[in-house]
mmCIF file of C-alpha atoms in Angstrom:
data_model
loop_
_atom_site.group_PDB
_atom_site.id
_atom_site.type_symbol
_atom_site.label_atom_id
_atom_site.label_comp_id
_atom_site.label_asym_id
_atom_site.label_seq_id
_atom_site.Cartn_x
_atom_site.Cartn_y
_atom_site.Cartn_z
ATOM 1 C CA UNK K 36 0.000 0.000 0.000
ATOM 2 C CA UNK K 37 0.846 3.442 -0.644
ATOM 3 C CA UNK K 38 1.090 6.663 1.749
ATOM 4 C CA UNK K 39 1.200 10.334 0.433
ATOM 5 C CA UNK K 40 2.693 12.986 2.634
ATOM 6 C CA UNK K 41 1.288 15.785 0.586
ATOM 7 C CA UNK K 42 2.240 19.051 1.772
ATOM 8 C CA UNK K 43 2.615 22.505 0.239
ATOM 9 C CA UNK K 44 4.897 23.729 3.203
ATOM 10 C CA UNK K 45 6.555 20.476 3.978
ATOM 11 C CA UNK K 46 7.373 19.042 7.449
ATOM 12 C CA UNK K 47 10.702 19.132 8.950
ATOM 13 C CA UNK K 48 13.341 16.640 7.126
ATOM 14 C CA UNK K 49 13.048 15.075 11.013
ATOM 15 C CA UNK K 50 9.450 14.680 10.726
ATOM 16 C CA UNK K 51 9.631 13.231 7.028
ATOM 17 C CA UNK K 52 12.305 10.793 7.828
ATOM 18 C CA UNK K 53 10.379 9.702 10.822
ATOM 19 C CA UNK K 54 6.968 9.180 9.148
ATOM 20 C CA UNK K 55 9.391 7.079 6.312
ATOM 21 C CA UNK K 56 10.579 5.043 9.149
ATOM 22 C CA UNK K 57 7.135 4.498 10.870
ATOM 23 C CA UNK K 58 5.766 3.262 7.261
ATOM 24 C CA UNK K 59 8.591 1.368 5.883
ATOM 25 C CA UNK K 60 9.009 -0.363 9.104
ATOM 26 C CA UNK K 61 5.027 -1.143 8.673
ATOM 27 C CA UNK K 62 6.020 -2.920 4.725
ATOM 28 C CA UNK K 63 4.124 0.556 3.315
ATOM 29 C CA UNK K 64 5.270 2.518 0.391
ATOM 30 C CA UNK K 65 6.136 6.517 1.271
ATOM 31 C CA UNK K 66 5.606 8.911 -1.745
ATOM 32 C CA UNK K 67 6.545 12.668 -0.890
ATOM 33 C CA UNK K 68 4.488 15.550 -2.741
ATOM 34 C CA UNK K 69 5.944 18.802 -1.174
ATOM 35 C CA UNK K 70 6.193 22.972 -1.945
ATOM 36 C CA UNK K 71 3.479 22.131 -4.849
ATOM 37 C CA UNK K 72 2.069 24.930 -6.800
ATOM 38 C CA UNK K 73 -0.444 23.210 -9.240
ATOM 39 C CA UNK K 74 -3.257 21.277 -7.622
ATOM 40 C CA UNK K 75 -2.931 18.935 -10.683
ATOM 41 C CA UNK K 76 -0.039 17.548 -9.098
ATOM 42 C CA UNK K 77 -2.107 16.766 -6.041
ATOM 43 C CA UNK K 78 -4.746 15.202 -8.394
ATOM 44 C CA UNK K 79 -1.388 13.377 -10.157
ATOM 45 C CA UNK K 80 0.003 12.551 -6.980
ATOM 46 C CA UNK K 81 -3.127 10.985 -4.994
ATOM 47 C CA UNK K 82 -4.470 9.099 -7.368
ATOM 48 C CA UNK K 83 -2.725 5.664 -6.254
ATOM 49 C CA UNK K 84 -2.475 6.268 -2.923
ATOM 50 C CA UNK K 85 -4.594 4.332 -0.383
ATOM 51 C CA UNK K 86 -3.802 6.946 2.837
ATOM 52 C CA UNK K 87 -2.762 10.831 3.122
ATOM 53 C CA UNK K 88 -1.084 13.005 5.339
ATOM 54 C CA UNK K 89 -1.269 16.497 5.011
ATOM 55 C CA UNK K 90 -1.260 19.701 7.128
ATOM 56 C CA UNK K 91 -2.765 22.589 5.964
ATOM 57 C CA UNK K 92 -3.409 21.622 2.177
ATOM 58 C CA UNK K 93 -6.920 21.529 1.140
ATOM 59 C CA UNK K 94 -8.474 18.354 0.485
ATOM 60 C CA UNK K 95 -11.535 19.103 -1.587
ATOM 61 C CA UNK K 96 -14.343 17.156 -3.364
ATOM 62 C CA UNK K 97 -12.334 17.342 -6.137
ATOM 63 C CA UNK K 98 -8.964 16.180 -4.155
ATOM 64 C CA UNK K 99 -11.234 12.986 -3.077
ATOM 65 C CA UNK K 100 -12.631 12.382 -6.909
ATOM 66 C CA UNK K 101 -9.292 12.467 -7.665
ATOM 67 C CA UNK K 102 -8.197 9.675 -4.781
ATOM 68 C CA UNK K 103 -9.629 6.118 -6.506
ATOM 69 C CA UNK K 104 -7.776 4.053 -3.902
ATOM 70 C CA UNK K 105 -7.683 6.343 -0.817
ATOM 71 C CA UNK K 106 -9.108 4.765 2.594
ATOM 72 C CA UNK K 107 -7.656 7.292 4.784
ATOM 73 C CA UNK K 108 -6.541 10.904 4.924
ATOM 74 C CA UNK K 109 -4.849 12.176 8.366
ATOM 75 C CA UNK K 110 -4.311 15.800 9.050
ATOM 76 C CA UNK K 111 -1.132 16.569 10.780
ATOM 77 C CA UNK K 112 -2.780 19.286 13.116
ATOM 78 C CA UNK K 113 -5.806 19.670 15.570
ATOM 79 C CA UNK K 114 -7.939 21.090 13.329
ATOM 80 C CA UNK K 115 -9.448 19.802 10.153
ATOM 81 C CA UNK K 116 -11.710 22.156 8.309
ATOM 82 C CA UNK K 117 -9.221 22.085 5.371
ATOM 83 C CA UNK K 118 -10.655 18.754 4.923
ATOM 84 C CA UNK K 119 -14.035 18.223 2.837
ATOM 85 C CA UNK K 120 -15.427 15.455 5.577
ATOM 86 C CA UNK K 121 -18.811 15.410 3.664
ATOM 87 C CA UNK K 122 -16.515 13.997 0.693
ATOM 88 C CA UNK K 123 -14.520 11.890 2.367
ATOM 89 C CA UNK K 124 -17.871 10.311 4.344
ATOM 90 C CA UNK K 125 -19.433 9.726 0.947
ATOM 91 C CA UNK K 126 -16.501 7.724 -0.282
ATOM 92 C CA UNK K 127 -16.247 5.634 2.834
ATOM 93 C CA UNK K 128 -12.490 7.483 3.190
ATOM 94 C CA UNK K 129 -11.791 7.842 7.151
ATOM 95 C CA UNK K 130 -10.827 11.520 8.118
ATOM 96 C CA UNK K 131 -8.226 12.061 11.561
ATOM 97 C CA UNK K 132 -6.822 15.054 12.951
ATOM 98 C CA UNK K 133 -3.666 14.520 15.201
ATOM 99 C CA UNK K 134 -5.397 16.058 18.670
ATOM 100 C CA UNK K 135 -2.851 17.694 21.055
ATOM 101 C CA UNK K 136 0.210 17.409 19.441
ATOM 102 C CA UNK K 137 0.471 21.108 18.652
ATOM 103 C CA UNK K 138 -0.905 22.351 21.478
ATOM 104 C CA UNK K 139 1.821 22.985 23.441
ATOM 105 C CA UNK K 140 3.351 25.342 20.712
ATOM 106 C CA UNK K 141 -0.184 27.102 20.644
ATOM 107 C CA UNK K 142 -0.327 27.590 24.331
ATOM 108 C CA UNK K 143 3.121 28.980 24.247
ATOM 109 C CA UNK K 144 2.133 31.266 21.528
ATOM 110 C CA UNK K 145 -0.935 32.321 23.447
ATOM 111 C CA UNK K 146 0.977 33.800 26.349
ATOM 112 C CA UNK K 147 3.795 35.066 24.215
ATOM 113 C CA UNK K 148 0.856 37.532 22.656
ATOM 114 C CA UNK K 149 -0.288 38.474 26.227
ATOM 115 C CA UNK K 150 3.241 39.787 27.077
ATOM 116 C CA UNK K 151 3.858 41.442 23.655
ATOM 117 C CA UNK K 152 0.526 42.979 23.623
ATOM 118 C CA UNK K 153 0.892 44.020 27.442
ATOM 119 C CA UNK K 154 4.585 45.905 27.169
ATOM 120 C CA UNK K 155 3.274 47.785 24.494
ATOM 121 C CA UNK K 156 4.720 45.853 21.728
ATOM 122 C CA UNK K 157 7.731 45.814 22.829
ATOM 123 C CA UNK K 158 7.766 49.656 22.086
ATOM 124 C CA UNK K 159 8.820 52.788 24.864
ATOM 125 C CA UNK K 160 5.985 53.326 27.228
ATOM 126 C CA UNK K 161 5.417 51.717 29.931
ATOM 127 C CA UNK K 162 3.275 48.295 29.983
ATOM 128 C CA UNK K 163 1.699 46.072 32.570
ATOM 129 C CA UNK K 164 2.128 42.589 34.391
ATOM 130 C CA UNK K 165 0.018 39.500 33.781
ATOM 131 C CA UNK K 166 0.617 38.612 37.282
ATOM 132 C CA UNK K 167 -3.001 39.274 39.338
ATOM 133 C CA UNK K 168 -4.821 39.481 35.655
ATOM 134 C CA UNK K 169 -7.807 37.298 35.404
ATOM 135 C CA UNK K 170 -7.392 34.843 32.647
ATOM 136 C CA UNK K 171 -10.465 33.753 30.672
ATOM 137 C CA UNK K 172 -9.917 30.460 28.700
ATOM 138 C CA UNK K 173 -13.209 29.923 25.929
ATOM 139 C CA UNK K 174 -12.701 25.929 25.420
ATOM 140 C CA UNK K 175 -11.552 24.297 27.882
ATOM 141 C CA UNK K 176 -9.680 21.639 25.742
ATOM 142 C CA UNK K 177 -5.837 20.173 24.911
ATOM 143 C CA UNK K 178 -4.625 23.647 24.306
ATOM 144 C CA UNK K 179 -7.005 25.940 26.956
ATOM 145 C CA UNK K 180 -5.325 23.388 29.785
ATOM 146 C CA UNK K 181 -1.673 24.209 28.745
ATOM 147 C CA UNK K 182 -2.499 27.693 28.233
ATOM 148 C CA UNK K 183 -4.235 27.561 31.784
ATOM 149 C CA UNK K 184 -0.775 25.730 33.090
ATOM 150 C CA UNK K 185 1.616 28.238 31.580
ATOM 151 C CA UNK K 186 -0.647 31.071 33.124
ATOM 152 C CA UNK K 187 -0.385 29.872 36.923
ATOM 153 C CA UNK K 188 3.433 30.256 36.769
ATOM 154 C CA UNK K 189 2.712 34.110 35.730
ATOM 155 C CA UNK K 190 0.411 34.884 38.633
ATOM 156 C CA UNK K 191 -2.356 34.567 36.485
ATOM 157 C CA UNK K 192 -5.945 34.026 38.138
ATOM 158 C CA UNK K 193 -7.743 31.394 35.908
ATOM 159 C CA UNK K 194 -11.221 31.304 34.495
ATOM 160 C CA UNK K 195 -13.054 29.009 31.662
ATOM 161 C CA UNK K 196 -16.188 28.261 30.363
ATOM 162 C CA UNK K 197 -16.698 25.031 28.391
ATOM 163 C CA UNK K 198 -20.282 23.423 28.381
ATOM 164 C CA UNK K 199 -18.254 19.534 27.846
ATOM 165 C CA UNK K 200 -16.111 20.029 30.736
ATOM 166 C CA UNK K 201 -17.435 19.337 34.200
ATOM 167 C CA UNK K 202 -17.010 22.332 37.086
ATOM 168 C CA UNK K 203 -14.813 19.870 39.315
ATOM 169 C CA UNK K 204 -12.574 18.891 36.693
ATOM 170 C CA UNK K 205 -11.698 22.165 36.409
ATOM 171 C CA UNK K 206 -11.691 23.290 39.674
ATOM 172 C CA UNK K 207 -9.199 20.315 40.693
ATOM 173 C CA UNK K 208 -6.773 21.872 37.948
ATOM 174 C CA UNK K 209 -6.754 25.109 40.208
ATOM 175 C CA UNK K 210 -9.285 26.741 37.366
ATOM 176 C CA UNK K 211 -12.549 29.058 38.405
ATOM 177 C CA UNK K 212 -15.408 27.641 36.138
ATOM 178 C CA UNK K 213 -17.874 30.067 34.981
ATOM 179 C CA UNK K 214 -21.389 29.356 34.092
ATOM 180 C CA UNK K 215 -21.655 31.478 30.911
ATOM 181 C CA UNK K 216 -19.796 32.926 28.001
ATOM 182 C CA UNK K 217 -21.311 36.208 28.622
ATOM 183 C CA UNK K 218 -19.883 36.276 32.247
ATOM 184 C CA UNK K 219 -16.122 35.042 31.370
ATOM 185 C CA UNK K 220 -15.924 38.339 29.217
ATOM 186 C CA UNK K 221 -17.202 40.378 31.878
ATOM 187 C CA UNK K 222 -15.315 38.986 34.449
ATOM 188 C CA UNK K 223 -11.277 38.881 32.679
ATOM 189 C CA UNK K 224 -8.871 40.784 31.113
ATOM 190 C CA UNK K 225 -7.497 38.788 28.901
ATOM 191 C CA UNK K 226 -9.562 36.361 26.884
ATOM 192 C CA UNK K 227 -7.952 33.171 25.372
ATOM 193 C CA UNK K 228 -9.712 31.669 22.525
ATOM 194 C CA UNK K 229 -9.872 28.212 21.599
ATOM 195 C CA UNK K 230 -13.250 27.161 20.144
ATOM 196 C CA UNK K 231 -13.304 25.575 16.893
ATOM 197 C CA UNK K 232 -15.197 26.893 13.396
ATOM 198 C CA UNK K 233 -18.473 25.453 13.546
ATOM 199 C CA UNK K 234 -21.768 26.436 12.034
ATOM 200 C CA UNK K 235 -22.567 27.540 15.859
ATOM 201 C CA UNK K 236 -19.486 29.742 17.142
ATOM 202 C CA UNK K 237 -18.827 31.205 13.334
ATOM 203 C CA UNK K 238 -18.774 35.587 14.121
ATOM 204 C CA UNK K 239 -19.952 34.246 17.649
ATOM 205 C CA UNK K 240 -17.842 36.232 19.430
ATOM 206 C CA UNK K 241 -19.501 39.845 18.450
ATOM 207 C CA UNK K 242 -19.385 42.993 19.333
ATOM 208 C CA UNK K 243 -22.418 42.649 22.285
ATOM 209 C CA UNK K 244 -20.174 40.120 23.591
ATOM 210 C CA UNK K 245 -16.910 41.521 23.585
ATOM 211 C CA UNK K 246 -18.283 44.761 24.874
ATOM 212 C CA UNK K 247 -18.943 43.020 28.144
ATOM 213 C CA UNK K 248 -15.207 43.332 28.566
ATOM 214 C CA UNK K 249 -13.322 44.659 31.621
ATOM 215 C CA UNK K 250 -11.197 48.562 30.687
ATOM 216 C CA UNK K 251 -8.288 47.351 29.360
ATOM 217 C CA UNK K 252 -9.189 44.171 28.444
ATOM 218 C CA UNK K 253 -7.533 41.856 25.141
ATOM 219 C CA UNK K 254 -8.619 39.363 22.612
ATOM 220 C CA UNK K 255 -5.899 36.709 22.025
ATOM 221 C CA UNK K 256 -7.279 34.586 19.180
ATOM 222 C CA UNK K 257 -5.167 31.144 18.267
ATOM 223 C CA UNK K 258 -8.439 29.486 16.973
ATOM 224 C CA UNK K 259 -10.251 30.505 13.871
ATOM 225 C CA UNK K 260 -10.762 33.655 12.017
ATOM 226 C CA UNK K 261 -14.346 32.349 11.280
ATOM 227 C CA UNK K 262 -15.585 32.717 15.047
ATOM 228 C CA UNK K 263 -14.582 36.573 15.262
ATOM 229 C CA UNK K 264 -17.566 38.857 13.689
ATOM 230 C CA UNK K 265 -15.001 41.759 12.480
ATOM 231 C CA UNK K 266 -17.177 44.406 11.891
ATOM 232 C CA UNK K 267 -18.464 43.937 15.337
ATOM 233 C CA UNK K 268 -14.773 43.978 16.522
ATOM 234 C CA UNK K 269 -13.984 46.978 14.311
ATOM 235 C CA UNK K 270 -16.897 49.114 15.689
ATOM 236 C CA UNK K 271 -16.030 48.432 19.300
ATOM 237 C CA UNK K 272 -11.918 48.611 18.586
ATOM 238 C CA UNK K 273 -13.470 52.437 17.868
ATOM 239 C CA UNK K 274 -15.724 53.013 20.241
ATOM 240 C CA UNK K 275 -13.638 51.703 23.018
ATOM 241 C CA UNK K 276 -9.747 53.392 23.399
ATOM 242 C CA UNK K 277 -8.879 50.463 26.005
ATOM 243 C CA UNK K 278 -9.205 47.302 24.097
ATOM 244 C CA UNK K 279 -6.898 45.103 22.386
ATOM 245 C CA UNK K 280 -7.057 42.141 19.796
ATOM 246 C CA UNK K 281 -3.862 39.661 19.116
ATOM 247 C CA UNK K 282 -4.852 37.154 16.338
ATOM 248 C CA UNK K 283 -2.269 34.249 14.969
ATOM 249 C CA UNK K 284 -4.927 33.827 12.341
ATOM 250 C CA UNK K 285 -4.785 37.051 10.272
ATOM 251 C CA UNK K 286 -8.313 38.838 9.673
ATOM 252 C CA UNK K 287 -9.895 39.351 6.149
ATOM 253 C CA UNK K 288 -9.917 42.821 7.153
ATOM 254 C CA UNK K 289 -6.312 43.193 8.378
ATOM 255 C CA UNK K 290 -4.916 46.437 6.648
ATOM 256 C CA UNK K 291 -7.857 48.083 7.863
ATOM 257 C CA UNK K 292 -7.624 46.928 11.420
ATOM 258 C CA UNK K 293 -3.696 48.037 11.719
ATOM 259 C CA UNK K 294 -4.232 50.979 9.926
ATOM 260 C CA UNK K 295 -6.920 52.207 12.386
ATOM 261 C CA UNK K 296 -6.003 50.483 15.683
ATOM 262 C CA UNK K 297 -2.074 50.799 15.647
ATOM 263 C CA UNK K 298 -0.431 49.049 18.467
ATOM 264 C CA UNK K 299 -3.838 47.914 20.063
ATOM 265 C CA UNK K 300 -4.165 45.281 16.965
ATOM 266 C CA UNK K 301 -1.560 42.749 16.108
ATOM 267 C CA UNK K 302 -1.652 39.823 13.661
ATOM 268 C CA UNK K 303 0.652 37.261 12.811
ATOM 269 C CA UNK K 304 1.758 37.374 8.961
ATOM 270 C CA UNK K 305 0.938 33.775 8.889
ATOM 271 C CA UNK K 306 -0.291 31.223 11.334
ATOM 272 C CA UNK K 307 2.384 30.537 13.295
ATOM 273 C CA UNK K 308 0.896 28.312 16.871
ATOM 274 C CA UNK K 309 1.870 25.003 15.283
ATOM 275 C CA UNK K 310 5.324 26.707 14.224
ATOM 276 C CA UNK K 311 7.879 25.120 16.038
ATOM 277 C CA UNK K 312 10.384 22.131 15.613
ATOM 278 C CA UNK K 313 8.491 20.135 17.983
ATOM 279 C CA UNK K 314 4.875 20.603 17.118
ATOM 280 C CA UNK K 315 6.113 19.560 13.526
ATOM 281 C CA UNK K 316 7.595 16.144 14.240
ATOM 282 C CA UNK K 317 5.064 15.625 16.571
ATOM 283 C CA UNK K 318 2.260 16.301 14.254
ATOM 284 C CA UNK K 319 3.815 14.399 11.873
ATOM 285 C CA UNK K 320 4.984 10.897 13.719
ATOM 286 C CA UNK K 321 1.250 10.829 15.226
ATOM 287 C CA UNK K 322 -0.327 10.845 11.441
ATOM 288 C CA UNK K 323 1.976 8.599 10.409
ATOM 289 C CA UNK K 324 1.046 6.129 13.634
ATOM 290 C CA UNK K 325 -2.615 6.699 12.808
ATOM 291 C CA UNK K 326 -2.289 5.417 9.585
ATOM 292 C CA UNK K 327 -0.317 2.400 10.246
ATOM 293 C CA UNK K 328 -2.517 1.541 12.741
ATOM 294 C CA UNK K 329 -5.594 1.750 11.026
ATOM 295 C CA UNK K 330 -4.442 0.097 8.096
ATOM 296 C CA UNK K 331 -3.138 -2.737 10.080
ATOM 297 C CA UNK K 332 -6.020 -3.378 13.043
ATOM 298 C CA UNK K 333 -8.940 -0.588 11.655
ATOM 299 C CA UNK K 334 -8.368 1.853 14.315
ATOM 300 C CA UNK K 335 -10.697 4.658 14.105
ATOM 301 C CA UNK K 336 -9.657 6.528 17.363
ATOM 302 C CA UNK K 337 -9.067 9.711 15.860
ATOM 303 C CA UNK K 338 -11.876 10.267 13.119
ATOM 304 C CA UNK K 339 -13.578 13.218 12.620
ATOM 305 C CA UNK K 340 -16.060 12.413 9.792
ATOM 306 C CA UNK K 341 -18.493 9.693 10.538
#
């Protein structure tokens, strides 16, 4: 059988000579498709192939047309809305994400944009501590717990509100659980944001609800740019002098935003919380694991698309 690592920014030679490794070890073939510019050679490339790994690369209805053989398609990452799972489901092809293995990198990133955006950019003036802020964590999941661990050895007071995560759990991991998304806005400075894009939380966090927020308060967004409304954002950015946004997922409406909002608004040139050595081979070992072990027993522990 035949794996496809297809991936228009490819993973670290570590990564790639790991995943070869974890399949040739398994008596799989490893084809490499990387730094493509024509989808063709995607089309080209997947048309034998009987599993995929990619990261951020689109895999579209026409991506599945394309894959006659393919039983499986793995995305190296925690999030998988680069991948058409209404395709893949039709065609009996098994979609996985790689859950937690970038979230360390993400969390890191998280608090990294609370200091940068807190001492002024790193600009003259003088900034503030995160030690004594209240810490609001929206999704309480792999990467809200690191981010939640990081922030205790600031001095951080922690609060989160997840409906799928019971009040004791989080209260054993030294975290204040709040019963609404309405009062952890009102009640912290900074907000970290984790939910996912879904047909519920897309432009859900809008201006009403962001208006709720403390003087001073900031925005760090590592999630989705489908879950912020930016007009709403815009229109309160103006009306209200104190706030702050830090996105690693840059807005449609970027220029505009930094133009207007100088050093209040600050977004990554590209996403960069799954950026880091680690993350990469980490990301990268786990989708090749996934595979293996679904090809060899039918493993389904990580699939996304039913």
């Amino acid at each position: 059988m035949k794996i496809l690592v297809a991936t228009d920014k490819p993973f670290a030679k570590a990564a790639t000579d790991g995943i070869r490794k974890i399949t040739e070890e398994a008596g799989y073939e490893l084809a490499l498709l990387e730094k493509y510019t024509d989808v063709n050679d995607l089309y080209a490339a997947v048309a034998d192939a009987d599993a995929m790994i990619v990261r951020s690369d689109k895999v579209t209805q026409a991506v599945v047309d394309a894959a006659k053989q393919l039983k499986i398609v793995v995305r190296a990452g925690a999030g998988y809305d680069n991948l058409d799972l209404a395709a893949c489901t039709a065609r009996g092809i098994v979609a996985m994400n790689t859950p937690g293995q970038n979230s360390n990198a993400v969390a890191e990133l998280a608090l990294g944009m609370m200091v940068y955006m807190a001492r002024n950019n790193f600009q003259p003036g003088t900034g503030s501590e995160l030690k004594g802020k209240k810490l609001g964590i929206h999704a309480y999941g792999n990467v809200g717990k690191l981010v939640a661990h990081i922030a205790k050895g600031f001095g951080m007071e922690i609060y989160a509100f997840d409906p799928f995560v019971p009040a004791d759990v989080m209260a054993n991991e030294g975290v204040k659980a709040v019963a609404s998304v309405e009062e952890l806005y009102s009640t912290c400075n900074y907000i970290s944001l984790h939910i996912p894009a879904t047909p519920e939380t897309k432009k859900s966090i809008n201006y009403d609800l962001l208006s709720k927020m403390p003087k001073g308060g900031c925005l760090v967004n590592t999630a989705r740019k489908e879950v912020i409304d930016e007009e709403g954002l815009a229109k309160l950015l103006e009306e209200r002098t104190d706030l702050k946004y830090v996105t690693d997922i840059m807005p449609d409406s970027h220029a505009a935003l930094a133009e207007k909002f100088g050093a209040r608004y600050f977004s990554t040139p590209k996403k960069m919380g799954a950026e880091t050595a680690e993350a990469n081979i980490n990301a990268g070992l786990a989708a090749a694991n996934q595979i293996v072990s679904f090809l060899k027993t039918g493993d389904k522990k990580f699939q996304v698309n039913k």
